[in-house]
Amino acid sequence: MVSIRSIPSEPGSLSTNDLPWVIEHREDRCTLCGKCAAICPVNTLKLTYMRKRMPKLVLSSSERGSSYKTFVGIRQNTDPARRCIGCGSCAMVCPNEAIHPVHNETDRHRFVNTKGGQAPTRGGRRNVPGPNLLDQISFNRISMLTDPALDAGRHEFYMNTLLGRVLPPEEYLRRQAAGEWIPPVREIFPFIIGSMSFGALSPNMWLGLLQGVAYCNEVLGIPVVMATGEGGCPPWVLKSPFLKYIILQIASGYFGWDEIIRAIPEMQCDPAAIEIKYGQGAKPGDGGLLMWFKVSKLIARLRGVPEGVDLPSPPVHQTLYSIEESVMKMIQTMSMAWNFKVPVYPKISGSNSAKSVLNNLVRNPYASALMIDGIDGGTGAAYNISMDATGHPIASNLRECYLDLCAQGKQNEIPLFAAGGVGKNGNVTQNGMALIMLGASGVHMGKFIMQSAAGCLGSERNRCNVCNIGICPKGITSQNPKIYRRLDPDKVAERVAETFMAIQTEMKKVMAPLGRSQSLPIGMSDALGINDKAAAERLNIRYVC
Amino acid sequence: MCRLAMKTANEPFSPYSILTAMEAMQEGYDGSGLGLLLRGLSFTDYKYNPEDPILSGIAHSEEALGRLHSMMNERGFVLKYDHEFDLDLSKIEAKDRYKYVLRVYKKPSAWDSLGKEEIEHELMMARLALRADGEAHGGDLTAFSLWPDVVMIKEVGWPLEVGEALGLQSGRIKSRVCMAQGRQNTNWGINLYACHPFFIQGVATMTNGENTAFIPIKDWLTGKGYPGYIGYQSDSEVFAHILHYVTKQLKLPLQAYKHVITPLKNNELAAHPQGTFLRGLRDVCRRLIIDGPNAVIGTLADETTILVMDAKKLRPATVGGKPGEWAIASEMCGVDAMIPDRDKSKDFQPMREHTIIIPPDRQELVIWSQFDQFPLNQAA
């Protein structure tokens, strides 16, 4: 059978109705200004001339025909690589509200999104919309009559947490008396800006974050810290007094560490901590990835690499391939680099084996914490399969580790930090406090901060999620100055401050009804309830209905 | 909210006088339990040597009493005095009280070579063994304390009725220190072990209010693996255990208790002469920070008495008295009922930074503030 070429129907052919986002355009409102087509980050929009035929019905049989008219309309590209990503930039710039993307449930493009044998990749996080488990947890131990609920507006609340190895009390007293080394401990706000590398984020974004964090610390008195992710830090930041708000990350690519090591003699202060990344929740078992689109001159300079090349970190490195190597070498090496005055801790992907890692850390005198990143964590670039299906949810993973520490009586010695989907649906404080009461000393949030502080458009319905190719319509994750100049660092800083002020107020509104104000309620699992019997049993909290 | 009354005096007095004082505060308890702890004992029908350990508890059946007897014998304890209460069981709600145990023993001769701490450990282990045995037999044996110069009585019911049921009005038992608590049940089931005061190795505390930070504190204490840190039928038991941990295990001075349960704020520590040390102490004992609302009244083995509050001060407590005789109660009317002839203008309600200490000489109150220098005998 010979195919009929005149009908454009190949196996990979798509119509607009097969795409995840369909552009709705109202010709009657459109002024043909072209702003939508100009701003579209994926160039999916084309203004095209279209021809319209109007049959003319004339009663006299000698005259028949049609009248023809041309007009300018919008055409949507159906190539999966240039499909509409639903970011809505067109709607944002349209002077007449004539255009906007509409989510299409009958999305069929995912079946053919493998052109040239390329498995699909994106930024963002797991595409599972709707409430996650953390959203279902409620705080039930309300102080009623037997103990009074507190006044969130007037009481003083202590909400900070500790990052660093905390000695057992007996050992602390012994070392104090003997004048021996006491491990460094930082008192920080329990909501931490998660690791996002300065290569993944645009200069305006990380500058805005850093300004906001400094404002929170120095003006608002909220001791917020931010983690950099792999890829170093600009030398001027390393030599600035703002370094004390930064958690520097070292990972398998060692990117950016030449600059960091060179800057050590000139540092005015120590960093908040050093995070050794073994894995992340969004793509466990993968190294970091910065695609060539984003390796600009500045990033190449920071990382010590040529411009415009892909930078995939290996999943492991000679010095990072096993827990023994890690605790014996990396943690000690990093501690030594800063004279044992900076907490050093590993970050791992949520995994069934997290408890084994933890127990190795417990026996190392320098390990300062353990950070576990769950399956709902976000990332700048990963294969869809890694993001959607690989990893371990954070709640049960964290809970297991915490209860294991409790059984050993070491829950105050190694703080656990949790991440992966905190604030996924906007309930950042509720999610974070739930994790804290399950046993976390603090939580990291990356995607939420991008959404809250910089207006990131990404969602779990595969909206936007083009962080990987440097065309971020908001200028958050692009290294192209024409794009990132859209983002004003001062405005980001303002939003960072507003976000943390709001989180602080919400924390009080959670703690006050529980009658807690004197310390962060870490592990206060008696306050939690969930309307899911199986989850309640697994997390060892109360089932409520 | 429970009601607390504690009196300490140079002259021994009958615990019944404290129970009558409790009546002044009777709207504050629900009859779910009474707990008494007596120190500095004297019996009318026995000359007691304060070195000898006293076992307090309840045998709920003859068989349980037999087991108790043989367990003590096996450990080498020699019975010197078995106090028979003038019982009127009709006034007791529970129907399974075979014998209220108050027995004075001579320490096992095998302990002669042991040091003070080892003896204290052995006493605790013996008490825990009795408790475990009772629990293994359906709760037919309850052991409250096994310690020199300490008697504990716990029973479900109204304080005055319980006192009369045990014949305490006869004045056969007197003591220099008496702690009493009328319970308002805010926990779970009604359980004898949930009655205050709580006791471990000579350290005892009782509390009003509810301990909102109970679970994290309990998890931490349990994780220490120390055999005495068990039970927790009441959320207030952790206060006794923290006091024990601070004074007996960390061997810190009594004033450190307050620094552990309600540490100072950062700016206060920055101005404190030992701020660096105390900040470190706050970090390492972070899980023991209480969140109230509680007033905690405690006594130590040397008859020292303390009163502390949580930082929010949402539960009441007052101390008053005169040289040689002091009373602490959760309500002012309780102090009035115990020591009516005192100078009321000198009564004191501690603020968030205070630890009230009544030393064994009972001459005057020590009002110690957290902002004061910390009496630490080491380079801190």
mmCIF file of N, CA and C in Angstrom, chain A residues 210-261:
data_model
loop_
_atom_site.group_PDB
_atom_site.id
_atom_site.type_symbol
_atom_site.label_atom_id
_atom_site.label_comp_id
_atom_site.label_asym_id
_atom_site.label_seq_id
_atom_site.Cartn_x
_atom_site.Cartn_y
_atom_site.Cartn_z
ATOM 1 N N LEU A 210 20.091 36.871 47.218
ATOM 2 C CA LEU A 210 21.117 37.210 48.203
ATOM 3 C C LEU A 210 20.770 38.520 48.913
ATOM 4 N N GLN A 211 20.287 39.494 48.143
ATOM 5 C CA GLN A 211 19.875 40.763 48.759
ATOM 6 C C GLN A 211 18.736 40.529 49.740
ATOM 7 N N GLY A 212 17.777 39.729 49.323
ATOM 8 C CA GLY A 212 16.618 39.449 50.175
ATOM 9 C C GLY A 212 17.024 38.740 51.449
ATOM 10 N N VAL A 213 17.930 37.763 51.312
ATOM 11 C CA VAL A 213 18.392 37.012 52.479
ATOM 12 C C VAL A 213 19.142 37.944 53.432
ATOM 13 N N ALA A 214 19.978 38.805 52.858
ATOM 14 C CA ALA A 214 20.717 39.744 53.707
ATOM 15 C C ALA A 214 19.750 40.678 54.428
ATOM 16 N N TYR A 215 18.709 41.107 53.742
ATOM 17 C CA TYR A 215 17.711 41.995 54.358
ATOM 18 C C TYR A 215 16.981 41.274 55.495
ATOM 19 N N CYS A 216 16.610 40.025 55.238
ATOM 20 C CA CYS A 216 15.934 39.245 56.281
ATOM 21 C C CYS A 216 16.802 39.170 57.534
ATOM 22 N N ASN A 217 18.103 38.922 57.332
ATOM 23 C CA ASN A 217 19.010 38.776 58.467
ATOM 24 C C ASN A 217 19.270 40.102 59.169
ATOM 25 N N GLU A 218 19.587 41.109 58.377
ATOM 26 C CA GLU A 218 20.145 42.327 58.973
ATOM 27 C C GLU A 218 19.091 43.356 59.343
ATOM 28 N N VAL A 219 17.943 43.284 58.710
ATOM 29 C CA VAL A 219 16.905 44.269 59.015
ATOM 30 C C VAL A 219 15.747 43.624 59.758
ATOM 31 N N LEU A 220 15.290 42.491 59.257
ATOM 32 C CA LEU A 220 14.117 41.863 59.868
ATOM 33 C C LEU A 220 14.482 40.956 61.037
ATOM 34 N N GLY A 221 15.746 40.576 61.129
ATOM 35 C CA GLY A 221 16.147 39.688 62.223
ATOM 36 C C GLY A 221 15.685 38.252 62.039
ATOM 37 N N ILE A 222 15.416 37.866 60.795
ATOM 38 C CA ILE A 222 15.071 36.459 60.519
ATOM 39 C C ILE A 222 16.324 35.815 59.926
ATOM 40 N N PRO A 223 16.948 34.871 60.634
ATOM 41 C CA PRO A 223 18.259 34.370 60.170
ATOM 42 C C PRO A 223 18.159 33.369 59.018
ATOM 43 N N VAL A 224 17.703 33.859 57.885
ATOM 44 C CA VAL A 224 17.519 32.988 56.713
ATOM 45 C C VAL A 224 18.878 32.685 56.083
ATOM 46 N N VAL A 225 19.059 31.449 55.632
ATOM 47 C CA VAL A 225 20.251 31.134 54.845
ATOM 48 C C VAL A 225 19.820 30.553 53.497
ATOM 49 N N MET A 226 20.715 30.648 52.525
ATOM 50 C CA MET A 226 20.418 30.102 51.204
ATOM 51 C C MET A 226 21.546 29.175 50.764
ATOM 52 N N ALA A 227 21.176 28.143 50.045
ATOM 53 C CA ALA A 227 22.183 27.202 49.554
ATOM 54 C C ALA A 227 22.452 27.501 48.082
ATOM 55 N N THR A 228 23.717 27.309 47.647
ATOM 56 C CA THR A 228 24.062 27.708 46.277
ATOM 57 C C THR A 228 23.843 26.613 45.253
ATOM 58 N N GLY A 229 23.840 25.378 45.650
ATOM 59 C CA GLY A 229 23.900 24.338 44.632
ATOM 60 C C GLY A 229 25.310 24.241 44.092
ATOM 61 N N GLU A 230 25.501 23.303 43.183
ATOM 62 C CA GLU A 230 26.853 23.104 42.658
ATOM 63 C C GLU A 230 27.179 24.213 41.664
ATOM 64 N N GLY A 231 28.411 24.598 41.610
ATOM 65 C CA GLY A 231 28.787 25.554 40.577
ATOM 66 C C GLY A 231 29.375 26.819 41.126
ATOM 67 N N GLY A 232 29.736 26.779 42.389
ATOM 68 C CA GLY A 232 30.508 27.889 42.932
ATOM 69 C C GLY A 232 29.702 29.141 43.166
ATOM 70 N N CYS A 233 30.446 30.203 43.279
ATOM 71 C CA CYS A 233 29.898 31.445 43.778
ATOM 72 C C CYS A 233 30.820 32.550 43.253
ATOM 73 N N PRO A 234 30.310 33.684 42.809
ATOM 74 C CA PRO A 234 31.192 34.729 42.289
ATOM 75 C C PRO A 234 32.192 35.171 43.361
ATOM 76 N N PRO A 235 33.448 35.417 42.958
ATOM 77 C CA PRO A 235 34.474 35.772 43.951
ATOM 78 C C PRO A 235 34.096 36.962 44.810
ATOM 79 N N TRP A 236 33.378 37.948 44.254
ATOM 80 C CA TRP A 236 33.044 39.120 45.082
ATOM 81 C C TRP A 236 32.097 38.735 46.203
ATOM 82 N N VAL A 237 31.246 37.734 45.947
ATOM 83 C CA VAL A 237 30.345 37.268 47.015
ATOM 84 C C VAL A 237 31.156 36.510 48.063
ATOM 85 N N LEU A 238 32.091 35.690 47.590
ATOM 86 C CA LEU A 238 32.915 34.902 48.522
ATOM 87 C C LEU A 238 33.702 35.807 49.457
ATOM 88 N N LYS A 239 34.083 36.966 48.945
ATOM 89 C CA LYS A 239 34.908 37.869 49.769
ATOM 90 C C LYS A 239 34.055 38.912 50.487
ATOM 91 N N SER A 240 32.730 38.766 50.372
ATOM 92 C CA SER A 240 31.848 39.774 50.975
ATOM 93 C C SER A 240 31.359 39.295 52.346
ATOM 94 N N PRO A 241 30.820 40.215 53.140
ATOM 95 C CA PRO A 241 30.283 39.786 54.441
ATOM 96 C C PRO A 241 28.973 38.998 54.315
ATOM 97 N N PHE A 242 28.476 38.848 53.062
ATOM 98 C CA PHE A 242 27.228 38.104 52.882
ATOM 99 C C PHE A 242 27.456 36.601 52.825
ATOM 100 N N LEU A 243 28.722 36.193 52.784
ATOM 101 C CA LEU A 243 29.007 34.757 52.683
ATOM 102 C C LEU A 243 28.424 33.991 53.875
ATOM 103 N N LYS A 244 28.279 34.673 55.004
ATOM 104 C CA LYS A 244 27.797 33.952 56.190
ATOM 105 C C LYS A 244 26.334 33.508 56.046
ATOM 106 N N TYR A 245 25.647 34.004 55.013
ATOM 107 C CA TYR A 245 24.264 33.577 54.792
ATOM 108 C C TYR A 245 24.173 32.478 53.736
ATOM 109 N N ILE A 246 25.330 32.005 53.278
ATOM 110 C CA ILE A 246 25.332 31.092 52.134
ATOM 111 C C ILE A 246 25.835 29.709 52.537
ATOM 112 N N ILE A 247 25.107 28.698 52.105
ATOM 113 C CA ILE A 247 25.593 27.324 52.241
ATOM 114 C C ILE A 247 26.224 26.962 50.899
ATOM 115 N N LEU A 248 27.535 26.749 50.894
ATOM 116 C CA LEU A 248 28.220 26.404 49.642
ATOM 117 C C LEU A 248 28.074 24.910 49.400
ATOM 118 N N GLN A 249 27.797 24.558 48.144
ATOM 119 C CA GLN A 249 27.650 23.139 47.848
ATOM 120 C C GLN A 249 28.836 22.644 47.022
ATOM 121 N N ILE A 250 29.309 21.475 47.397
ATOM 122 C CA ILE A 250 30.297 20.805 46.545
ATOM 123 C C ILE A 250 29.640 19.521 46.066
ATOM 124 N N ALA A 251 29.808 19.226 44.776
ATOM 125 C CA ALA A 251 29.182 18.019 44.249
ATOM 126 C C ALA A 251 30.178 17.313 43.353
ATOM 127 N N SER A 252 29.700 16.294 42.669
ATOM 128 C CA SER A 252 30.627 15.403 41.972
ATOM 129 C C SER A 252 31.396 16.101 40.859
ATOM 130 N N GLY A 253 30.894 17.218 40.353
ATOM 131 C CA GLY A 253 31.638 17.918 39.298
ATOM 132 C C GLY A 253 32.687 18.850 39.847
ATOM 133 N N TYR A 254 32.636 19.140 41.128
ATOM 134 C CA TYR A 254 33.563 20.073 41.785
ATOM 135 C C TYR A 254 33.537 21.443 41.124
ATOM 136 N N PHE A 255 32.471 21.727 40.347
ATOM 137 C CA PHE A 255 32.445 22.991 39.615
ATOM 138 C C PHE A 255 32.505 24.170 40.580
ATOM 139 N N GLY A 256 33.330 25.134 40.234
ATOM 140 C CA GLY A 256 33.384 26.377 40.992
ATOM 141 C C GLY A 256 34.289 26.336 42.190
ATOM 142 N N TRP A 257 34.855 25.186 42.505
ATOM 143 C CA TRP A 257 35.626 25.091 43.747
ATOM 144 C C TRP A 257 37.035 25.663 43.632
ATOM 145 N N ASP A 258 37.519 25.800 42.399
ATOM 146 C CA ASP A 258 38.811 26.494 42.254
ATOM 147 C C ASP A 258 38.698 27.907 42.803
ATOM 148 N N GLU A 259 37.633 28.587 42.371
ATOM 149 C CA GLU A 259 37.430 29.981 42.805
ATOM 150 C C GLU A 259 37.218 30.053 44.311
ATOM 151 N N ILE A 260 36.483 29.078 44.844
ATOM 152 C CA ILE A 260 36.196 29.110 46.294
ATOM 153 C C ILE A 260 37.489 28.930 47.079
ATOM 154 N N ILE A 261 38.280 27.952 46.679
ATOM 155 C CA ILE A 261 39.532 27.686 47.399
ATOM 156 C C ILE A 261 40.457 28.901 47.315
#
